[in-house]
Short mmCIF file of C-alpha atoms and ligand atoms in Angstrom, two decimals:
data_model
loop_
_atom_site.label_atom_id
_atom_site.label_comp_id
_atom_site.label_asym_id
_atom_site.label_seq_id
_atom_site.Cartn_x
_atom_site.Cartn_y
_atom_site.Cartn_z
CA MET A 1 75.77 185.64 171.28
CA THR A 2 75.90 188.55 169.17
CA ASN A 3 78.70 190.36 166.97
CA GLN A 4 78.92 192.69 169.57
CA ASP A 5 79.36 190.08 172.09
CA THR A 6 81.61 190.71 175.13
CA TRP A 7 84.03 187.06 175.46
CA PRO A 8 84.24 186.13 178.50
CA GLU A 9 87.90 185.25 180.06
CA LEU A 10 88.81 181.46 180.07
CA PRO A 11 89.33 180.32 183.62
CA GLY A 12 92.45 178.00 182.41
CA TYR A 13 93.37 175.84 179.34
CA THR A 14 92.78 172.42 180.81
CA ASP A 15 91.12 169.95 178.32
CA ASP A 16 87.70 169.89 180.14
CA ILE A 17 87.54 173.86 179.94
CA LEU A 18 88.48 173.56 176.21
CA ASN A 19 86.19 171.01 175.54
CA GLU A 20 83.10 172.98 177.72
CA VAL A 21 84.18 176.17 175.85
CA PHE A 22 83.65 175.02 172.10
CA SER A 23 81.04 172.54 173.13
CA HIS A 24 79.48 175.99 173.97
CA PHE A 25 80.14 177.19 170.43
CA GLN A 26 78.80 174.22 168.70
CA GLN A 27 75.58 174.39 170.52
CA ARG A 28 75.17 178.13 169.33
CA LEU A 29 76.19 176.89 165.74
CA ASN A 30 73.80 174.43 165.76
CA ALA A 31 70.93 176.20 167.42
CA ASP A 32 71.38 178.87 164.64
CA LEU A 33 71.45 176.48 161.91
CA GLU A 34 67.94 174.87 162.92
CA GLY A 35 66.56 178.38 163.12
CA VAL A 36 67.34 178.92 159.56
CA GLU A 37 64.57 178.31 156.77
CA THR A 38 65.51 180.71 153.41
CA GLU A 39 68.55 180.69 151.14
CA ASP A 40 68.98 184.44 152.21
CA GLY A 41 68.73 183.64 156.32
CA ARG A 42 71.81 180.94 155.21
CA GLU A 43 73.65 183.48 153.45
CA HIS A 44 72.93 185.92 157.11
CA LEU A 45 74.05 183.27 158.79
CA ARG A 46 77.62 182.79 156.68
CA ILE A 47 78.24 186.53 157.36
CA LYS A 48 77.38 186.28 161.10
CA TRP A 49 79.86 183.65 161.60
CA LEU A 50 82.67 183.43 158.47
CA GLY A 51 82.61 187.17 157.76
CA ARG A 52 86.24 188.33 157.61
CA LYS A 53 86.20 191.65 159.57
CA SER A 54 83.54 190.83 162.51
CA GLY A 55 82.04 187.27 162.08
CA LEU A 56 82.05 185.19 165.28
CA LEU A 57 84.84 183.25 164.22
CA LYS A 58 87.22 185.64 163.94
CA GLN A 59 86.35 187.14 167.22
CA ILE A 60 86.87 183.50 168.35
CA ASN A 61 90.13 183.53 167.12
CA ASP A 62 90.85 187.32 168.02
CA THR A 63 89.94 186.55 171.77
CA TYR A 64 90.71 183.25 172.51
CA VAL A 65 93.23 181.86 169.65
CA GLN A 66 95.87 184.49 169.88
CA LYS A 67 95.72 185.48 173.03
CA THR A 68 96.69 181.74 174.22
CA PRO A 69 100.21 181.46 176.06
CA PRO A 70 102.02 180.20 173.59
CA GLU A 71 102.78 176.26 175.63
CA PHE A 72 98.09 176.11 175.16
CA LYS A 73 98.48 177.37 171.50
CA LYS A 74 98.14 173.83 170.16
CA ASN A 75 95.42 172.63 172.38
CA VAL A 76 93.14 175.85 171.71
CA GLY A 77 94.28 176.11 167.86
CA HIS A 78 93.41 172.49 166.91
CA ARG A 79 89.92 172.15 168.47
CA PHE A 80 89.61 176.24 167.33
CA ASN A 81 90.73 174.51 163.50
CA ALA A 82 87.76 171.40 164.01
CA PHE A 83 84.91 174.39 164.86
CA ARG A 84 85.43 176.39 161.62
CA GLN A 85 85.82 173.21 159.90
CA SER A 86 82.42 172.64 160.74
CA VAL A 87 81.12 175.81 160.43
CA GLU A 88 82.49 175.78 156.80
CA PHE A 89 81.13 172.39 156.34
CA GLU A 90 78.06 174.04 157.41
CA LEU A 91 78.28 177.51 155.59
CA ASP A 92 80.38 177.61 153.06
CA PRO A 93 80.31 174.40 150.95
CA ARG A 94 83.36 176.07 148.61
CA LYS A 95 85.39 174.97 151.49
CA ILE A 96 84.45 171.37 151.60
CA SER A 97 85.67 168.82 148.77
CA LYS A 98 82.37 167.39 146.74
CA ARG A 99 84.17 164.06 146.46
CA THR A 100 85.12 163.02 149.63
CA GLY A 101 82.86 165.47 152.22
CA ILE A 102 86.41 165.83 153.96
CA ALA A 103 87.71 169.79 154.08
CA VAL A 104 89.70 171.13 151.37
CA GLU A 105 91.87 172.24 154.09
CA THR A 106 92.58 168.95 155.32
CA LEU A 107 93.11 167.21 151.78
CA GLU A 108 95.54 169.72 151.13
CA GLN A 109 97.53 168.94 154.79
CA LEU A 110 97.15 165.27 153.91
CA GLY A 111 98.66 165.87 150.46
CA GLY A 112 101.77 167.35 151.22
CA GLY A 113 101.56 169.28 148.77
CA GLN A 114 99.84 167.20 145.74
CA SER A 115 97.23 168.64 143.96
CA LYS A 116 93.65 168.65 145.78
CA LYS A 117 92.31 166.57 142.88
CA VAL A 118 95.11 163.56 143.32
CA VAL A 119 94.56 163.63 147.07
CA GLU A 120 90.56 163.54 146.70
CA LYS A 121 91.04 160.30 144.53
CA SER A 122 93.47 158.52 147.22
CA VAL A 123 90.94 159.56 149.89
CA ILE A 124 88.46 156.78 151.07
CA ASP A 125 84.98 157.28 152.54
CA ILE A 126 84.59 154.82 154.89
CA THR A 127 80.82 156.03 155.24
CA LEU A 128 80.65 154.36 151.33
CA PRO A 129 79.00 150.63 151.27
CA GLY A 130 81.75 148.52 150.84
CA ILE A 131 82.70 146.93 147.50
CA ARG A 132 82.25 142.66 147.88
CA PRO A 133 84.91 140.87 145.96
CA THR A 134 83.36 138.34 144.17
CA LEU A 135 84.07 135.20 145.04
CA GLY A 136 85.75 132.62 142.17
CA MET A 137 84.75 129.54 141.07
CA GLU A 138 85.50 126.52 138.82
CA HIS A 139 84.14 126.98 135.41
CA PRO A 140 81.80 124.28 134.96
CA LEU A 141 84.04 123.12 131.99
CA ILE A 142 86.61 122.69 134.17
CA ARG A 143 84.67 120.88 137.09
CA THR A 144 83.57 118.31 134.57
CA MET A 145 86.71 117.68 133.21
CA GLN A 146 88.34 117.19 136.78
CA GLU A 147 85.41 115.06 137.78
CA ILE A 148 86.22 112.74 134.67
CA VAL A 149 89.78 112.85 135.32
CA ARG A 150 88.87 111.84 139.57
CA VAL A 151 87.16 108.37 137.91
CA PHE A 152 90.44 107.41 136.41
CA GLU A 153 92.71 108.68 139.13
CA HIS A 154 90.37 106.39 141.51
CA MET A 155 91.32 103.41 138.91
CA GLY A 156 95.04 104.33 139.36
CA TYR A 157 95.65 106.29 136.29
CA SER A 158 98.20 109.08 136.64
CA VAL A 159 97.42 112.57 134.77
CA GLY A 160 99.15 114.03 132.14
CA VAL A 161 99.28 117.06 129.64
CA GLY A 162 100.87 118.19 126.14
CA PRO A 163 100.96 121.58 123.87
CA GLU A 164 98.43 122.59 122.46
CA VAL A 165 100.24 123.99 119.55
CA GLU A 166 101.61 120.25 118.25
CA THR A 167 103.47 119.46 114.87
CA ASP A 168 101.70 117.62 112.71
CA TYR A 169 104.17 114.57 113.29
CA TYR A 170 102.57 114.33 116.54
CA ASN A 171 99.07 115.09 115.59
CA PHE A 172 98.97 113.04 112.95
CA GLU A 173 101.55 111.34 111.69
CA ALA A 174 102.69 109.30 114.79
CA LEU A 175 99.02 108.27 114.86
CA ASN A 176 98.72 106.36 112.13
CA PHE A 177 97.32 109.12 109.55
CA PRO A 178 99.89 109.02 106.62
CA PRO A 179 100.46 112.42 104.42
CA ASP A 180 97.28 112.65 102.14
CA HIS A 181 95.22 109.86 104.29
CA PRO A 182 91.59 110.49 103.58
CA ALA A 183 91.25 110.08 107.54
CA ARG A 184 92.98 113.64 107.96
CA ASP A 185 89.63 114.81 106.21
CA THR A 186 87.40 114.34 109.23
CA GLN A 187 89.38 116.58 111.32
CA ASP A 188 89.12 120.14 109.84
CA THR A 189 92.48 121.56 111.07
CA LEU A 190 93.64 124.45 112.19
CA VAL A 191 97.60 125.37 110.76
CA VAL A 192 100.22 127.71 111.57
CA ALA A 193 100.62 130.08 108.36
CA ARG A 194 103.75 130.26 106.41
CA GLN A 195 105.65 126.97 107.37
CA GLU A 196 105.72 125.79 103.88
CA HIS A 197 109.21 125.59 104.36
CA LYS A 198 109.92 123.06 106.42
CA PRO A 199 109.07 119.32 106.18
CA LEU A 200 104.95 118.44 106.91
CA ARG A 201 106.45 116.59 109.87
CA ASP A 202 107.40 119.79 111.67
CA ARG A 203 104.68 122.22 110.55
CA LEU A 204 102.73 123.58 113.68
CA LEU A 205 98.85 123.09 114.24
CA LEU A 206 96.56 123.56 116.65
CA ARG A 207 96.31 119.95 118.06
CA THR A 208 92.88 118.23 116.88
CA HIS A 209 92.52 116.03 119.68
CA THR A 210 94.35 115.07 122.93
CA SER A 211 95.68 111.24 121.66
CA PRO A 212 99.11 113.62 120.30
CA VAL A 213 100.00 113.03 123.99
CA GLN A 214 99.62 109.34 123.75
CA ILE A 215 102.71 109.44 121.68
CA ARG A 216 104.48 111.83 123.63
CA THR A 217 103.90 109.97 127.01
CA MET A 218 104.79 106.60 125.26
CA GLU A 219 107.96 108.42 124.20
CA ARG A 220 108.78 109.45 127.44
CA GLN A 221 107.98 106.04 129.49
CA PRO A 222 107.89 102.71 128.91
CA PRO A 223 105.31 100.28 129.64
CA PRO A 224 103.23 100.14 131.88
CA VAL A 225 101.22 103.27 131.05
CA ARG A 226 97.93 103.93 132.62
CA ILE A 227 97.58 107.82 131.82
CA VAL A 228 94.41 110.05 131.33
CA ILE A 229 95.13 113.63 129.82
CA PRO A 230 92.42 116.64 130.09
CA GLY A 231 93.01 119.45 127.54
CA LYS A 232 91.63 122.00 125.21
CA VAL A 233 91.89 120.98 121.58
CA HIS A 234 91.11 123.31 118.25
CA ARG A 235 89.40 122.77 114.73
CA ASN A 236 88.38 124.60 111.91
CA ASP A 237 84.10 123.92 112.61
CA ALA A 238 82.00 127.13 112.09
CA ALA A 239 80.46 127.95 115.72
CA ASP A 240 76.61 126.78 116.47
CA ALA A 241 74.69 125.61 118.98
CA THR A 242 76.39 122.29 119.16
CA HIS A 243 80.23 123.59 117.77
CA SER A 244 82.88 125.53 118.67
CA PRO A 245 86.06 125.88 117.16
CA ILE A 246 87.59 125.26 120.65
CA PHE A 247 86.67 122.41 123.09
CA HIS A 248 88.25 120.13 125.55
CA GLN A 249 88.62 116.31 125.25
CA VAL A 250 90.02 114.09 127.93
CA GLU A 251 92.12 111.18 126.35
CA GLY A 252 92.92 107.60 128.47
CA LEU A 253 95.74 105.26 127.62
CA CYS A 254 96.13 102.08 129.36
CA VAL A 255 99.44 100.00 127.59
CA ASP A 256 100.48 96.82 129.24
CA GLU A 257 100.99 93.19 128.71
CA ASN A 258 97.56 91.26 128.32
CA ILE A 259 95.43 94.58 127.61
CA THR A 260 92.30 93.29 126.19
CA PHE A 261 89.33 94.82 124.33
CA SER A 262 87.53 93.27 128.17
CA ASP A 263 89.17 95.49 129.67
CA LEU A 264 88.64 98.75 127.91
CA LYS A 265 84.91 98.07 128.01
CA GLY A 266 85.12 96.93 131.67
CA THR A 267 87.10 100.14 131.86
CA LEU A 268 84.75 102.68 130.18
CA ASP A 269 81.39 101.07 131.61
CA HIS A 270 82.87 101.36 134.88
CA ALA A 271 83.68 105.21 134.44
CA MET A 272 80.32 105.85 132.89
CA LYS A 273 78.54 104.43 136.05
CA GLU A 274 80.61 106.87 138.19
CA LEU A 275 80.05 109.79 135.74
CA PHE A 276 76.60 109.31 135.35
CA GLY A 277 74.86 107.11 137.82
CA SER A 278 75.11 103.35 138.66
CA SER A 279 71.64 102.62 136.32
CA VAL A 280 73.41 103.61 133.42
CA ARG A 281 74.05 101.33 130.27
CA THR A 282 77.17 101.12 127.64
CA ARG A 283 77.10 99.84 124.24
CA PHE A 284 80.17 99.60 121.75
CA PHE A 285 79.60 99.77 118.17
CA PRO A 286 82.03 99.39 115.49
CA SER A 287 83.82 102.62 114.41
CA PHE A 288 87.49 103.76 112.96
CA PHE A 289 90.15 105.55 113.75
CA PRO A 290 93.74 104.97 111.95
CA PHE A 291 95.41 104.48 116.10
CA THR A 292 93.13 102.33 117.53
CA GLU A 293 92.26 98.46 115.88
CA PRO A 294 89.54 97.96 116.24
CA SER A 295 88.14 100.92 116.96
CA ALA A 296 84.28 101.37 118.65
CA ASP A 297 82.22 104.56 119.33
CA VAL A 298 80.25 104.39 122.80
CA GLN A 299 77.19 104.97 123.86
CA ILE A 300 75.55 104.98 127.09
CA SER A 301 71.56 105.02 127.91
CA CYS A 302 70.10 108.45 127.61
CA ILE A 303 70.24 109.88 131.23
CA PHE A 304 67.53 111.86 130.38
CA CYS A 305 64.63 109.44 129.88
CA GLY A 306 66.93 105.99 130.76
CA GLY A 307 66.89 105.01 127.53
CA LYS A 308 62.97 104.56 126.73
CA GLY A 309 63.34 107.24 123.63
CA CYS A 310 63.12 111.52 124.21
CA ARG A 311 63.75 114.34 122.15
CA LYS A 312 67.21 114.62 124.09
CA CYS A 313 68.86 111.46 122.49
CA LYS A 314 66.08 111.83 119.16
CA HIS A 315 63.91 108.79 120.45
CA SER A 316 66.75 106.25 120.15
CA GLY A 317 67.75 105.71 123.88
CA TRP A 318 71.35 106.53 123.71
CA ILE A 319 73.56 108.89 123.44
CA GLU A 320 76.83 108.79 122.16
CA LEU A 321 79.85 109.73 123.92
CA LEU A 322 83.58 108.69 122.96
CA GLY A 323 85.90 106.87 120.70
CA CYS A 324 87.97 104.17 121.76
CA GLY A 325 90.04 101.60 120.52
CA MET A 326 93.13 98.83 121.14
CA VAL A 327 96.11 100.98 120.42
CA ASN A 328 97.17 99.84 116.74
CA PRO A 329 100.19 98.25 116.48
CA ALA A 330 101.30 100.96 114.03
CA VAL A 331 101.24 103.50 116.64
CA PHE A 332 103.78 101.35 118.82
CA GLU A 333 106.24 101.13 115.84
CA PHE A 334 106.29 104.54 115.55
CA VAL A 335 107.07 105.17 119.53
CA ARG A 336 109.98 102.17 119.38
CA GLY A 337 112.79 104.21 117.73
CA LYS A 338 112.21 105.93 121.32
CA GLN A 339 111.09 103.28 123.53
CA PRO A 340 112.06 99.58 122.49
CA ALA A 341 109.82 98.17 125.17
CA TYR A 342 106.85 98.64 122.95
CA ASP A 343 107.10 95.97 121.07
CA PRO A 344 103.78 95.15 119.84
CA LYS A 345 104.61 91.37 120.35
CA LYS A 346 104.78 91.63 123.97
CA ILE A 347 102.35 94.53 124.97
CA SER A 348 99.06 96.09 123.64
CA GLY A 349 97.00 98.71 125.31
CA PHE A 350 94.08 100.79 124.43
CA ALA A 351 93.09 103.96 124.15
CA PHE A 352 89.71 106.52 124.57
CA GLY A 353 89.04 110.04 123.90
CA MET A 354 85.99 112.20 125.26
CA GLY A 355 84.43 115.59 124.25
CA VAL A 356 84.30 117.13 127.87
CA ASP A 357 82.04 120.00 126.75
CA ARG A 358 79.09 117.23 125.48
CA ILE A 359 79.11 115.70 128.60
CA ALA A 360 79.13 119.35 130.49
CA MET A 361 76.05 120.17 128.84
CA MET A 362 74.69 116.86 129.58
CA LYS A 363 75.27 117.39 133.26
CA TYR A 364 74.30 121.10 133.59
CA GLY A 365 71.19 120.86 130.73
CA ILE A 366 73.29 123.37 128.89
CA SER A 367 71.74 123.69 125.01
CA ASP A 368 74.19 125.91 123.46
CA ILE A 369 78.07 125.19 123.63
CA GLY A 370 78.96 128.78 123.27
CA LEU A 371 77.78 129.88 126.49
CA LEU A 372 81.04 127.92 127.76
CA TYR A 373 83.01 130.68 125.97
CA SER A 374 80.92 133.25 125.95
CA GLY A 375 82.54 134.54 130.02
CA ASP A 376 78.91 135.86 130.67
CA MET A 377 78.71 136.37 134.14
CA ARG A 378 74.85 135.50 134.20
CA PHE A 379 75.71 132.39 132.67
CA LEU A 380 78.67 131.40 134.96
CA GLU A 381 76.85 133.14 138.42
CA GLN A 382 74.25 130.10 138.08
CA PHE A 383 77.15 127.23 139.05
CA ALA A 384 78.72 129.38 141.97
N1 LIG B 1 91.09 111.17 119.27
C1 LIG B 1 89.60 110.96 118.91
C2 LIG B 1 88.98 112.03 118.60
O1 LIG B 1 89.48 113.28 118.68
C3 LIG B 1 88.88 110.07 120.14
C4 LIG B 1 89.89 108.87 120.62
C5 LIG B 1 90.97 108.87 121.49
C6 LIG B 1 89.74 107.89 119.81
C7 LIG B 1 91.61 107.98 121.71
C8 LIG B 1 90.46 106.35 120.25
C9 LIG B 1 91.39 106.58 120.89
O2 LIG B 1 87.79 111.83 117.79
#
């Protein structure tokens, strides 16, 4: 086939005939392309195929497409366009959208009047490798918090929540921290600004512990109560490897007739064994919280050295994990206005609160609490 070729007449317009004819054109194109080695050669080919006046495409168009009877025109035209696009793809890169590898003309048709740029953006190139959606997972903190909660659920506790922005009343006063009491100084509180016009008890702050939910729970329901409260708390602490102004606690409250310190010890000893393994031992030290009396700090035998003494437990063999105590009768007095059944002469209870972050750090060997809040995927992916 040369530019001077005379073109044979088509013996008909069936699919078979048209397919054969156009596949013959395609073979000729392929043969031409195979033989071309230089840029000049390619330019020569471009003129040979795409030349306006006497290029082969124009000849094919004039000889076949234009002369096709109207009833077959669609079929022939369709094949001609596909072939023309493949010639342009090879020989006229300007006709091909670089971004999508699709003929500009096709893009324009797809776009129904939208600009090429807009259409290019919406076209999906199915030859590109797919984007694999990353699977979500529980954050190690949340996972630890759920594990702790589950241990208590198995003992019949229900789960509660409360607000992170609290009033001074629930966070301090009803928990028996009187205004100006020095015990308030142990909690470096972050307060909401510009509330000086309000009475102290109504002023808002970021709760420093989950204990206010003890009060909210008892105000809502009469005894018996068995509840755990997981949640986020805030203190005005400078961030370092073991401190973060945001951290998490799980609070516990049990109120009923005849609840004793032995119940508290048995419950927490069992919970620690569930969380850290049955060989873990617990011990209780006298402590102070305004809302419990007596109060205790609970230590567990070091889970790293089994109690022999190592760097992690500062060679003491013990790790301090939580605060607890018998509910102070003064706290019951605060809720009695709303729930008279909290009569300290008839009922008693215990409460405890543990830091989730420290437990998560121990369980997963995390040395810097900040990692739990950094959102760094390289850190988080290790828990997937
Ligand atoms: N709320 C106390 C704290 O944050 C912990 C605690 C809870 C102590 C319940 C006793 C009873 O330090």
